[in-house]
Short mmCIF file of C-alpha atoms and ligand atoms in Angstrom, two decimals:
data_model
loop_
_atom_site.label_atom_id
_atom_site.label_comp_id
_atom_site.label_asym_id
_atom_site.label_seq_id
_atom_site.Cartn_x
_atom_site.Cartn_y
_atom_site.Cartn_z
CA GLY A 579 61.41 -32.67 43.86
CA ARG A 580 58.29 -31.12 45.32
CA ARG A 581 57.63 -27.44 44.85
CA PHE A 582 56.48 -25.18 47.68
CA VAL A 583 55.31 -21.69 46.72
CA VAL A 584 54.49 -18.88 49.15
CA VAL A 585 52.72 -15.74 47.93
CA GLY A 586 53.21 -12.69 50.17
CA ALA A 587 56.70 -11.95 51.51
CA SER A 588 55.93 -10.55 54.92
CA LEU A 589 55.54 -12.03 58.39
CA ALA A 590 53.26 -15.00 57.62
CA GLY A 591 55.06 -15.78 54.35
CA LEU A 592 58.49 -15.72 55.97
CA ARG A 593 57.37 -17.95 58.83
CA ALA A 594 55.96 -20.36 56.25
CA VAL A 595 59.34 -20.61 54.51
CA GLU A 596 61.18 -21.08 57.80
CA ALA A 597 58.76 -23.74 59.04
CA ALA A 598 59.01 -25.67 55.78
CA ARG A 599 62.77 -26.07 56.12
CA LYS A 600 62.55 -26.71 59.84
CA SER A 601 60.15 -29.57 59.17
CA GLY A 602 62.75 -31.15 56.87
CA PHE A 603 61.23 -30.22 53.50
CA ASP A 604 64.00 -30.48 50.90
CA GLY A 605 62.20 -29.51 47.70
CA SER A 606 62.22 -26.09 46.08
CA ILE A 607 60.80 -23.00 47.80
CA THR A 608 59.70 -19.84 45.98
CA LEU A 609 58.72 -16.70 47.89
CA ILE A 610 56.78 -14.19 45.80
CA GLY A 611 56.22 -10.65 47.14
CA ALA A 612 54.72 -7.50 45.66
CA GLU A 613 56.96 -5.16 47.63
CA PRO A 614 60.58 -4.71 46.51
CA HIS A 615 61.82 -5.19 50.09
CA LEU A 616 62.94 -8.27 51.97
CA PRO A 617 60.35 -9.25 54.62
CA TYR A 618 60.28 -6.65 57.42
CA ASP A 619 58.29 -6.08 60.58
CA ARG A 620 55.22 -3.79 60.42
CA PRO A 621 54.41 -2.89 64.07
CA PRO A 622 57.41 -0.52 64.38
CA LEU A 623 56.20 1.44 61.32
CA SER A 624 53.62 3.34 63.37
CA LYS A 625 55.80 3.43 66.50
CA ALA A 626 59.60 3.81 66.84
CA PHE A 627 60.21 4.10 63.09
CA LEU A 628 58.30 7.41 62.98
CA ASP A 629 60.67 8.70 65.65
CA GLY A 630 63.78 7.90 63.60
CA ALA A 631 64.51 4.26 64.51
CA ASP A 632 65.94 1.85 61.93
CA LEU A 633 63.87 -0.92 60.44
CA PRO A 634 66.05 -3.93 59.71
CA ALA A 635 64.71 -6.78 57.58
CA PHE A 636 63.72 -9.92 59.52
CA ARG A 637 66.38 -11.95 57.69
CA GLY A 638 69.19 -11.01 55.36
CA GLU A 639 69.08 -11.98 51.72
CA GLU A 640 71.87 -14.54 52.23
CA VAL A 641 69.90 -16.28 54.96
CA LEU A 642 66.83 -16.52 52.77
CA ARG A 643 68.69 -17.63 49.67
CA ASP A 644 71.53 -19.74 51.04
CA GLU A 645 70.41 -21.08 54.42
CA LEU A 646 66.72 -21.44 53.64
CA GLY A 647 67.29 -22.09 49.95
CA ALA A 648 64.39 -19.92 48.85
CA GLU A 649 64.09 -18.35 45.43
CA LEU A 650 63.08 -14.73 46.04
CA VAL A 651 60.73 -13.15 43.54
CA LEU A 652 60.31 -9.65 44.98
CA GLY A 653 58.73 -6.54 43.53
CA THR A 654 56.39 -8.88 41.70
CA ALA A 655 52.69 -9.24 42.46
CA ALA A 656 50.94 -12.53 41.83
CA THR A 657 48.04 -11.87 39.48
CA ALA A 658 46.26 -15.21 39.20
CA LEU A 659 45.90 -18.65 40.78
CA ASP A 660 44.85 -21.72 38.81
CA THR A 661 43.96 -24.40 41.33
CA THR A 662 43.32 -27.03 38.64
CA ALA A 663 46.69 -26.68 36.93
CA GLY A 664 48.39 -25.91 40.24
CA THR A 665 50.02 -22.68 39.08
CA VAL A 666 50.50 -19.12 40.28
CA HIS A 667 50.95 -16.38 37.71
CA ALA A 668 53.28 -13.52 38.69
CA GLY A 669 55.07 -10.98 36.52
CA GLU A 670 55.01 -12.88 33.18
CA ARG A 671 56.04 -16.09 34.88
CA GLU A 672 54.12 -19.21 35.81
CA PHE A 673 55.06 -20.99 39.06
CA GLY A 674 53.89 -24.58 39.40
CA TYR A 675 53.32 -25.76 42.98
CA ASP A 676 52.63 -28.95 44.87
CA ALA A 677 51.91 -26.97 48.03
CA LEU A 678 50.95 -23.29 48.24
CA VAL A 679 50.57 -20.84 51.12
CA ILE A 680 48.63 -17.64 50.45
CA ALA A 681 49.95 -14.91 52.74
CA THR A 682 49.09 -11.69 50.92
CA GLY A 683 47.86 -9.92 54.05
CA ALA A 684 45.78 -6.81 53.85
CA ARG A 685 46.05 -3.39 52.26
CA ALA A 686 45.06 -0.09 53.84
CA ARG A 687 41.72 1.42 52.96
CA THR A 688 42.22 4.86 51.38
CA LEU A 689 40.30 8.13 51.78
CA GLN A 690 38.03 8.68 48.83
CA GLY A 691 38.79 11.60 46.54
CA THR A 692 42.39 12.11 47.69
CA ASP A 693 44.16 10.35 44.81
CA GLY A 694 47.25 12.23 43.73
CA LEU A 695 47.07 14.78 46.55
CA ARG A 696 50.53 15.05 48.15
CA GLY A 697 50.69 14.81 51.91
CA VAL A 698 47.85 12.29 52.23
CA HIS A 699 48.96 8.84 53.32
CA THR A 700 47.91 5.48 54.64
CA LEU A 701 50.29 3.48 56.85
CA ARG A 702 50.77 -0.12 55.84
CA THR A 703 54.16 -0.41 54.17
CA ARG A 704 57.70 0.69 54.79
CA ASP A 705 57.38 3.17 51.93
CA ASP A 706 54.22 4.66 53.51
CA ALA A 707 55.98 5.03 56.85
CA GLN A 708 59.00 6.63 55.21
CA ALA A 709 56.76 9.29 53.65
CA VAL A 710 54.93 9.96 56.93
CA ARG A 711 58.24 10.19 58.78
CA ARG A 712 59.59 12.73 56.27
CA ALA A 713 56.48 14.85 56.72
CA LEU A 714 56.88 14.73 60.51
CA ASP A 715 60.54 15.69 60.10
CA ALA A 716 59.38 18.78 58.23
CA GLY A 717 57.12 19.77 61.14
CA ALA A 718 53.75 18.96 59.68
CA ARG A 719 50.45 19.95 61.22
CA THR A 720 48.96 16.48 61.37
CA VAL A 721 45.39 15.30 60.92
CA VAL A 722 44.77 11.61 61.54
CA VAL A 723 41.54 10.19 60.18
CA GLY A 724 40.32 7.28 62.28
CA ALA A 725 41.03 6.70 65.98
CA GLY A 726 41.76 2.97 65.60
CA PHE A 727 45.01 1.42 66.75
CA ILE A 728 47.20 2.51 63.86
CA GLY A 729 45.75 6.04 63.74
CA SER A 730 46.21 6.35 67.49
CA GLU A 731 49.83 5.22 67.28
CA VAL A 732 50.55 7.74 64.53
CA ALA A 733 48.98 10.49 66.64
CA SER A 734 51.09 9.40 69.58
CA ALA A 735 54.30 9.38 67.52
CA ALA A 736 53.51 12.81 66.10
CA ARG A 737 52.86 14.24 69.60
CA LYS A 738 56.12 12.75 70.81
CA ARG A 739 57.80 14.77 68.09
CA GLY A 740 55.99 17.89 69.24
CA ARG A 741 53.59 18.18 66.34
CA ASP A 742 50.04 19.52 66.58
CA VAL A 743 47.72 16.58 66.06
CA THR A 744 43.99 16.31 65.50
CA ILE A 745 42.23 12.96 65.22
CA VAL A 746 38.91 12.85 63.40
CA GLU A 747 36.76 9.84 64.30
CA ALA A 748 33.35 9.24 62.74
CA LEU A 749 32.05 7.13 65.64
CA PRO A 750 30.93 8.79 68.88
CA THR A 751 33.47 6.61 70.75
CA PRO A 752 36.65 5.13 69.25
CA LEU A 753 37.45 1.40 69.17
CA VAL A 754 33.91 0.28 70.01
CA ARG A 755 34.18 -2.84 67.88
CA ALA A 756 37.64 -3.68 69.15
CA VAL A 757 37.18 -3.18 72.90
CA GLY A 758 33.60 -1.97 73.51
CA GLN A 759 32.08 1.38 74.49
CA THR A 760 33.41 1.92 78.03
CA MET A 761 36.93 0.80 77.34
CA GLY A 762 37.02 2.62 74.00
CA ALA A 763 36.32 5.79 75.96
CA ALA A 764 39.02 4.87 78.49
CA CYS A 765 41.59 4.50 75.69
CA ALA A 766 40.41 7.77 74.10
CA ALA A 767 41.23 9.56 77.34
CA LEU A 768 44.92 8.83 76.69
CA HIS A 769 44.76 11.10 73.64
CA THR A 770 43.18 13.98 75.45
CA ARG A 771 45.67 13.73 78.31
CA ALA A 772 48.56 13.86 75.85
CA GLY A 773 47.31 17.01 74.18
CA THR A 774 45.95 15.39 71.04
CA ASP A 775 42.77 17.06 69.81
CA LEU A 776 40.35 14.12 69.47
CA ARG A 777 37.09 14.89 67.67
CA CYS A 778 34.55 12.10 67.66
CA GLY A 779 31.22 11.77 65.91
CA VAL A 780 32.31 13.87 62.96
CA GLY A 781 33.27 12.84 59.45
CA VAL A 782 35.61 14.12 56.77
CA GLU A 783 33.74 16.11 54.14
CA ALA A 784 36.75 16.84 51.91
CA VAL A 785 40.52 16.92 51.90
CA GLU A 786 41.58 19.98 49.93
CA GLY A 787 44.67 21.61 48.48
CA GLU A 788 46.41 22.61 45.27
CA GLY A 789 48.50 19.53 44.50
CA THR A 790 49.48 19.30 48.18
CA VAL A 791 47.06 18.98 51.07
CA GLU A 792 46.24 22.28 52.80
CA ARG A 793 43.10 21.64 54.81
CA VAL A 794 40.56 19.07 55.94
CA ARG A 795 36.92 20.08 55.88
CA LEU A 796 34.74 18.24 58.41
CA THR A 797 31.04 17.43 58.17
CA ASP A 798 30.29 19.84 61.04
CA GLY A 799 31.75 22.73 59.06
CA THR A 800 35.09 22.88 60.87
CA VAL A 801 38.15 23.45 58.68
CA LEU A 802 41.48 22.08 59.93
CA ALA A 803 44.74 23.35 58.48
CA ALA A 804 46.94 20.35 57.61
CA ASP A 805 50.29 19.54 56.00
CA LEU A 806 49.96 15.82 56.65
CA VAL A 807 46.86 13.64 56.63
CA VAL A 808 47.14 10.01 57.68
CA ALA A 809 44.16 7.75 57.10
CA GLY A 810 43.86 4.96 59.65
CA ILE A 811 40.49 3.72 58.45
CA GLY A 812 41.08 0.01 58.36
CA ALA A 813 42.43 -2.60 56.02
CA VAL A 814 40.95 -4.97 53.50
CA PRO A 815 42.30 -8.46 52.78
CA ALA A 816 44.44 -8.57 49.63
CA THR A 817 42.41 -11.11 47.66
CA GLY A 818 41.90 -9.26 44.36
CA TRP A 819 44.42 -11.51 42.60
CA LEU A 820 42.36 -14.59 43.60
CA ALA A 821 39.27 -13.58 41.62
CA GLY A 822 38.29 -16.50 39.41
CA SER A 823 40.46 -18.97 41.35
CA GLY A 824 37.42 -20.78 42.73
CA LEU A 825 38.54 -20.21 46.32
CA THR A 826 35.83 -19.00 48.70
CA LEU A 827 36.44 -15.30 49.32
CA ASP A 828 34.39 -13.61 52.01
CA ASP A 829 36.29 -10.87 53.82
CA GLY A 830 39.42 -12.96 53.35
CA VAL A 831 40.26 -16.44 52.07
CA VAL A 832 37.88 -18.78 53.87
CA CYS A 833 39.64 -21.79 55.43
CA ASP A 834 38.83 -24.67 57.74
CA GLU A 835 40.50 -25.11 61.13
CA THR A 836 43.70 -26.41 59.50
CA LEU A 837 43.94 -23.28 57.30
CA PHE A 838 43.02 -25.43 54.27
CA THR A 839 41.18 -23.53 51.53
CA GLY A 840 39.50 -26.55 49.96
CA ALA A 841 41.69 -26.47 46.81
CA PRO A 842 44.31 -29.26 46.71
CA GLY A 843 47.54 -28.19 48.41
CA VAL A 844 46.37 -24.60 48.99
CA TYR A 845 46.46 -23.10 52.50
CA ALA A 846 46.22 -19.51 53.74
CA ALA A 847 47.77 -17.65 56.68
CA GLY A 848 47.86 -14.26 58.36
CA ASP A 849 45.77 -11.16 57.80
CA VAL A 850 44.32 -12.57 54.57
CA ALA A 851 42.93 -15.76 56.13
CA ARG A 852 39.45 -16.21 57.60
CA TRP A 853 39.72 -19.53 59.35
CA HIS A 854 37.65 -21.56 61.73
CA ASN A 855 39.11 -21.07 65.20
CA PRO A 856 38.17 -24.17 67.20
CA MET A 857 38.85 -22.38 70.49
CA PHE A 858 35.85 -20.12 69.88
CA GLY A 859 33.87 -22.30 67.47
CA ARG A 860 33.65 -19.57 64.83
CA HIS A 861 35.37 -18.14 61.78
CA MET A 862 37.74 -15.25 62.45
CA ARG A 863 40.07 -13.06 60.47
CA LEU A 864 42.65 -11.42 62.69
CA GLU A 865 45.01 -8.58 61.86
CA HIS A 866 47.43 -9.37 64.64
CA TRP A 867 51.17 -10.04 64.55
CA THR A 868 51.20 -13.15 66.74
CA SER A 869 48.55 -15.10 64.88
CA ALA A 870 50.02 -14.15 61.48
CA ALA A 871 53.38 -15.56 62.54
CA GLU A 872 51.90 -18.73 64.01
CA GLN A 873 49.53 -19.35 61.12
CA GLY A 874 52.36 -19.00 58.59
CA ALA A 875 54.18 -21.89 60.26
CA VAL A 876 51.09 -24.06 60.69
CA ALA A 877 49.91 -23.46 57.10
CA ALA A 878 53.31 -24.51 55.72
CA ARG A 879 53.49 -27.72 57.76
CA ASN A 880 49.91 -28.63 56.86
CA ALA A 881 50.37 -27.82 53.16
CA LEU A 882 53.46 -30.02 52.98
CA ASP A 883 51.91 -32.90 54.91
CA PRO A 884 48.11 -32.67 54.56
CA ALA A 885 47.55 -36.24 55.81
CA VAL A 886 48.47 -35.11 59.32
CA ALA A 887 47.24 -31.51 59.08
CA LYS A 888 46.75 -29.97 62.52
CA PRO A 889 44.16 -27.36 63.50
CA TYR A 890 45.26 -23.85 64.41
CA SER A 891 43.54 -22.79 67.57
CA THR A 892 44.28 -19.58 69.45
CA VAL A 893 43.13 -16.93 71.87
CA PRO A 894 43.56 -13.76 69.79
CA TYR A 895 46.18 -11.36 71.15
CA PHE A 896 47.40 -7.93 70.14
CA TRP A 897 49.19 -4.97 71.64
CA SER A 898 49.38 -1.29 70.80
CA ASP A 899 51.69 1.44 72.13
CA TRP A 900 50.34 4.93 72.83
CA TYR A 901 52.14 7.80 74.57
CA GLY A 902 54.53 5.48 76.36
CA SER A 903 51.72 3.18 77.57
CA ARG A 904 51.02 -0.33 76.37
CA ILE A 905 47.50 -1.51 75.60
CA GLN A 906 47.03 -5.29 75.33
CA PHE A 907 43.98 -7.34 74.52
CA VAL A 908 43.34 -11.08 74.60
CA GLY A 909 40.26 -13.02 73.53
CA VAL A 910 37.13 -11.50 72.03
CA PRO A 911 35.41 -8.24 73.07
CA ALA A 912 32.20 -9.93 74.22
CA THR A 913 29.48 -7.50 75.22
CA ASP A 914 27.43 -9.38 77.83
CA GLU A 915 29.42 -7.57 80.50
CA VAL A 916 32.61 -5.54 80.71
CA ARG A 917 33.99 -5.04 84.19
CA VAL A 918 36.98 -3.00 85.28
CA VAL A 919 38.67 -5.20 87.91
CA ASP A 920 41.80 -3.20 88.61
CA GLY A 921 42.87 0.42 88.30
CA GLY A 922 40.62 2.95 86.68
CA PRO A 923 39.88 4.24 83.20
CA GLY A 924 41.34 7.66 84.05
CA GLY A 925 44.67 6.34 85.34
CA ASP A 926 47.90 4.80 84.07
CA HIS A 927 46.88 1.20 84.66
CA PHE A 928 43.70 -0.79 84.34
CA VAL A 929 42.42 -4.31 83.76
CA ALA A 930 38.98 -4.95 82.26
CA LEU A 931 37.36 -8.36 81.77
CA TYR A 932 34.78 -9.34 79.13
CA ARG A 933 32.01 -11.85 79.79
CA GLU A 934 30.16 -14.03 77.29
CA GLY A 935 27.42 -16.06 78.95
CA ASP A 936 29.12 -17.53 82.02
CA ARG A 937 32.57 -17.58 80.44
CA LEU A 938 35.54 -15.28 80.58
CA ALA A 939 35.90 -14.23 76.93
CA GLY A 940 38.39 -11.37 76.89
CA ALA A 941 40.72 -9.12 78.86
CA LEU A 942 42.09 -5.66 78.20
CA THR A 943 44.96 -4.11 80.08
CA LEU A 944 46.70 -0.76 80.11
CA ASN A 945 50.25 -1.24 81.36
CA GLY A 946 49.35 -4.71 82.61
CA GLN A 947 52.20 -6.64 80.98
CA THR A 948 52.65 -8.94 83.97
CA GLN A 949 49.00 -10.07 83.93
CA ILE A 950 47.71 -10.22 80.39
CA MET A 951 49.10 -13.64 79.47
CA LYS A 952 47.62 -15.13 82.65
CA TYR A 953 44.20 -14.10 81.40
CA ARG A 954 45.03 -15.50 77.98
CA GLY A 955 45.79 -18.82 79.65
CA LEU A 956 42.51 -18.74 81.58
CA ILE A 957 40.54 -18.06 78.41
CA ALA A 958 42.36 -20.85 76.58
CA ARG A 959 41.33 -23.26 79.32
CA GLY A 960 37.69 -22.19 79.00
CA ALA A 961 37.61 -20.50 82.41
CA ALA A 962 34.31 -19.42 83.92
CA TRP A 963 33.64 -15.70 84.42
CA THR A 964 33.80 -16.21 88.18
CA GLN A 965 37.30 -17.71 87.85
CA GLY A 966 38.39 -14.57 86.01
CA LEU A 967 37.02 -12.39 88.79
CA GLU A 968 38.64 -14.55 91.48
CA PHE A 969 41.99 -14.37 89.72
CA ALA A 970 41.69 -10.57 89.52
CA GLY A 971 40.82 -10.42 93.23
CA ARG A 972 43.91 -12.47 94.17
CA ARG A 973 46.09 -10.20 92.01
CA ARG A 974 44.68 -7.14 93.74
CA SER A 975 45.28 -8.43 97.24
CA ALA A 976 48.78 -9.63 96.31
CA ALA A 977 49.57 -6.13 95.07
CA MET A 978 48.41 -4.47 98.32
P1 LIG B 1275 51.19 -8.44 55.63
O1 LIG B 1275 52.16 -8.03 56.67
O2 LIG B 1275 50.09 -7.51 55.24
O3 LIG B 1275 51.99 -8.84 54.34
C1 LIG B 1275 51.42 -9.25 53.14
C2 LIG B 1275 52.45 -9.09 52.04
O4 LIG B 1275 51.92 -9.65 50.84
C3 LIG B 1275 52.76 -7.63 51.74
O5 LIG B 1275 54.14 -7.43 51.68
C4 LIG B 1275 52.10 -7.40 50.39
O6 LIG B 1275 52.78 -6.47 49.58
C5 LIG B 1275 52.18 -8.77 49.77
N1 LIG B 1275 51.19 -8.98 48.72
C6 LIG B 1275 49.91 -8.56 48.68
N2 LIG B 1275 49.32 -8.95 47.53
C7 LIG B 1275 50.25 -9.65 46.85
C8 LIG B 1275 50.25 -10.32 45.59
N3 LIG B 1275 49.15 -10.36 44.81
N4 LIG B 1275 51.38 -10.94 45.19
C9 LIG B 1275 52.49 -10.91 45.97
N5 LIG B 1275 52.55 -10.29 47.16
C10 LIG B 1275 51.44 -9.67 47.59
N6 LIG B 1275 49.81 -6.21 65.21
C11 LIG B 1275 49.93 -6.37 66.53
O7 LIG B 1275 49.56 -7.42 67.06
N7 LIG B 1275 50.44 -5.36 67.31
C12 LIG B 1275 50.83 -4.17 66.79
O8 LIG B 1275 51.26 -3.27 67.52
C13 LIG B 1275 50.69 -3.97 65.39
N8 LIG B 1275 51.07 -2.79 64.82
C14 LIG B 1275 50.92 -2.62 63.47
C15 LIG B 1275 51.28 -1.41 62.90
C16 LIG B 1275 51.15 -1.20 61.53
C17 LIG B 1275 51.54 0.12 60.93
C18 LIG B 1275 50.60 -2.23 60.71
C19 LIG B 1275 50.43 -2.02 59.22
C20 LIG B 1275 50.24 -3.44 61.28
C21 LIG B 1275 50.39 -3.66 62.66
N9 LIG B 1275 50.05 -4.88 63.26
C22 LIG B 1275 50.18 -5.04 64.62
C23 LIG B 1275 49.51 -5.99 62.46
C24 LIG B 1275 50.59 -6.93 61.93
O9 LIG B 1275 51.66 -6.22 61.42
C25 LIG B 1275 49.97 -7.81 60.86
O10 LIG B 1275 49.03 -8.64 61.49
C26 LIG B 1275 50.98 -8.65 60.10
O11 LIG B 1275 51.87 -7.84 59.38
C27 LIG B 1275 50.28 -9.60 59.14
O12 LIG B 1275 51.23 -10.32 58.43
P2 LIG B 1275 50.89 -10.98 57.03
O13 LIG B 1275 52.15 -11.60 56.57
O14 LIG B 1275 49.68 -11.81 57.15
O15 LIG B 1275 50.43 -9.81 56.05
#
């Protein structure tokens, strides 16, 4: 029978396995994952999990083994890919494949010079989150480095638990690349209102302590006492194991619009994949839950039936939860114009639209759950900027 191998046992990898069986594939499936855990969901790690919530696996071991008939090779990192022989090397074993999905995601960037210092963490895995949660349980004075989405969620969770929190952000305004200057400032206001001490435009000079972190020294001379330091300074695609494979690696595994890497039978999905998104006519690498899940399924179907491979096209979407509010973004943060069309940056609700040329390119909402997918639909249909504004106007008058 044919052999389907998936490397990376998280969201995209799991969806790949499920889609393979759903499409009727009856050959062997092997799921290889570096972490010892069954696939689990990451978004709760920086949210409810830090407040004591459980984190169940997506699927039980019986479902994966018996219903989906997958061989699980967990706690084992793949170390090499040979695209000529059609093999993956992992933990002293060689796995031959006819179809392969690469779903190794991304790993958190770490703070330089903090190796071995207790109390300094990143937040990417269940084990990371467990360590951060224990520190919060113990009442840690918390310093978060980086006011991106994950750092902001950690700050929010720590405030909810009554901890003193300082965020140190090197840029003058947080989230500029993600949502632009004005809206980055609007999101930053949520921190200040919740009592988080947000310091922008200042870097970390050193993280110091005897074995365990004691203080963070900033480039402006400030010294912050700290028992817990969480670095939320971004993630890098986990492609180290693909060195020498011949695949094109450029901030991720470069793929065409069908998630095909160019090597026979080899597709990529999720945070590790930089693919050509036909909806926007450009290559993108997203670190968003929804696209990772969808790409896992598409990559599996395409890998198993390349003759009818279908493109994966999407309007990027992500959400983030801060201080009981939900931030949602769809599209791309185009900078030709950003206009607040509802609510205000200082309040509990707003909608901002992003223009690229004469097109509606993106939308950001704070507590706008009933609207955001409408904007996603408009962007998917290639709506003009004026259509976006008209839609917002109708929403406003309907609400009055
Ligand atoms: P990952 O989830 O990164 O999984 C990759 C897996 O591959 C890992 O288990 C890794 O150990 C394994 N691996 C790596 N290298 C190897 C190797 N060589 N061999 C074998 N296995 C390997 N998105 C949103 O849209 N909204 C949110 O609110 C949100 N919150 C988040 C909060 C946190 C704390 C984090 C970390 C992410 C969040 N995300 C959120 C992003 C979302 O979780 C990711 O987009 C998604 O997990 C990507 O799935 P993936 O399967 O591509 O990669």
